[in-house]
Coordinates of C-alpha atoms in Angstrom, one line a residue:
M95 CA -0.6 3.2 18.9
E96 CA 2.8 2.3 17.4
K97 CA 1.6 -1.4 17.6
E98 CA -1.3 -0.6 15.2
A99 CA 0.6 1.5 13.1
K100 CA 2.9 -1.2 12.2
K101 CA -0.2 -3.3 11.4
I102 CA -1.3 -0.9 9.2
L103 CA 2.0 -0.4 7.2
K104 CA 2.5 -4.0 6.7
T105 CA -1.0 -4.5 5.3
S106 CA -0.4 -1.7 3.2
I107 CA 2.7 -3.1 1.9
I108 CA 1.2 -6.5 1.3
L109 CA -2.1 -4.9 -0.4
T110 CA 0.4 -3.4 -2.7
I111 CA 2.4 -6.0 -3.6
I112 CA -0.6 -8.5 -4.3
P113 CA -1.6 -6.8 -7.7
F114 CA 1.9 -7.1 -9.0
F115 CA 2.0 -10.7 -8.5
I116 CA -1.5 -11.0 -9.9
A117 CA -0.4 -9.4 -12.9
W118 CA 2.9 -11.5 -13.2
L119 CA 0.9 -14.6 -12.7
M120 CA -1.5 -13.8 -15.4
E121 CA 1.4 -12.3 -17.6
K122 CA -0.5 -9.1 -18.4
E123 CA 0.4 -5.7 -17.4
V124 CA -2.9 -4.4 -16.6
S125 CA -6.1 -6.3 -15.7
T126 CA -9.2 -6.2 -14.1
Y127 CA -8.0 -8.4 -11.2
T128 CA -5.4 -6.0 -10.3
L129 CA -7.7 -3.0 -10.4
L130 CA -10.2 -5.2 -8.2
T131 CA -7.5 -6.2 -5.7
N132 CA -6.5 -2.3 -5.3
I133 CA -10.1 -1.4 -4.5
I134 CA -10.6 -4.0 -2.2
G135 CA -7.2 -3.0 -0.4
G136 CA -8.4 0.6 -0.1
L137 CA -11.7 -0.5 1.3
V138 CA -10.0 -2.8 3.9
L139 CA -7.7 -0.1 5.0
S140 CA -10.3 2.9 5.0
E141 CA -13.1 0.8 6.5
F142 CA -11.5 -1.7 8.6
Y143 CA -8.3 -0.3 9.9
F144 CA -8.9 3.4 10.0
G145 CA -12.3 2.9 11.2
L146 CA -11.0 0.6 14.1
Y147 CA -8.2 2.6 15.3
I148 CA -9.2 6.1 14.4
S149 CA -12.5 7.7 15.6
K150 CA -14.1 10.0 13.3
E151 CA -14.5 12.7 16.1
Q152 CA -11.0 12.6 17.0
I153 CA -9.0 15.9 16.4
F154 CA -5.5 15.6 15.6
E155 CA -2.6 18.1 16.1
K156 CA -0.7 19.2 13.1
K157 CA 2.6 17.4 12.3
K158 CA 5.3 17.8 9.8
I159 CA 4.9 15.2 6.8
W160 CA 8.4 14.3 6.2
K161 CA 8.6 11.0 8.0
P162 CA 5.6 9.6 6.4
L163 CA 6.6 11.0 3.0
L164 CA 10.0 9.5 3.3
I165 CA 8.5 6.0 4.3
S166 CA 6.2 6.1 1.3
L167 CA 9.0 6.9 -1.2
L168 CA 11.1 4.2 0.2
I169 CA 8.2 1.7 -0.4
T170 CA 7.1 3.2 -3.8
I171 CA 10.3 4.0 -5.3
P172 CA 11.6 0.5 -5.5
L173 CA 8.2 -1.0 -6.6
I174 CA 7.9 1.3 -9.5
A175 CA 11.7 0.6 -10.4
S176 CA 10.8 -3.1 -10.5
A177 CA 7.7 -2.6 -12.5
I178 CA 9.7 -0.5 -15.2
Y179 CA 12.7 -3.0 -15.1
F180 CA 10.5 -6.1 -15.6
A181 CA 8.5 -4.1 -18.3
E182 CA 11.4 -3.2 -20.3
N183 CA 12.9 -6.8 -20.0
N184 CA 9.7 -8.8 -20.6
L185 CA 10.4 -11.0 -17.5

């Protein structure tokens, strides 16, 4: 299961970074393409990966959220900081 979790994490990171590159290449802050990329990424994760690796009938035990929350923050904070930096400096 750890192998699948790493695949999903890598795919999530790639699907999060792609809209930034699209916006950077098009020299726009927000575009229809970035929104479309985010929607496609969400569908890929929810339909392909989660449907493939997690059955709908499976019951999970409750666990603490701190480790996934920390991983999420470690990914999200640098992305937001770089977006703010590039927006302020018009790079």
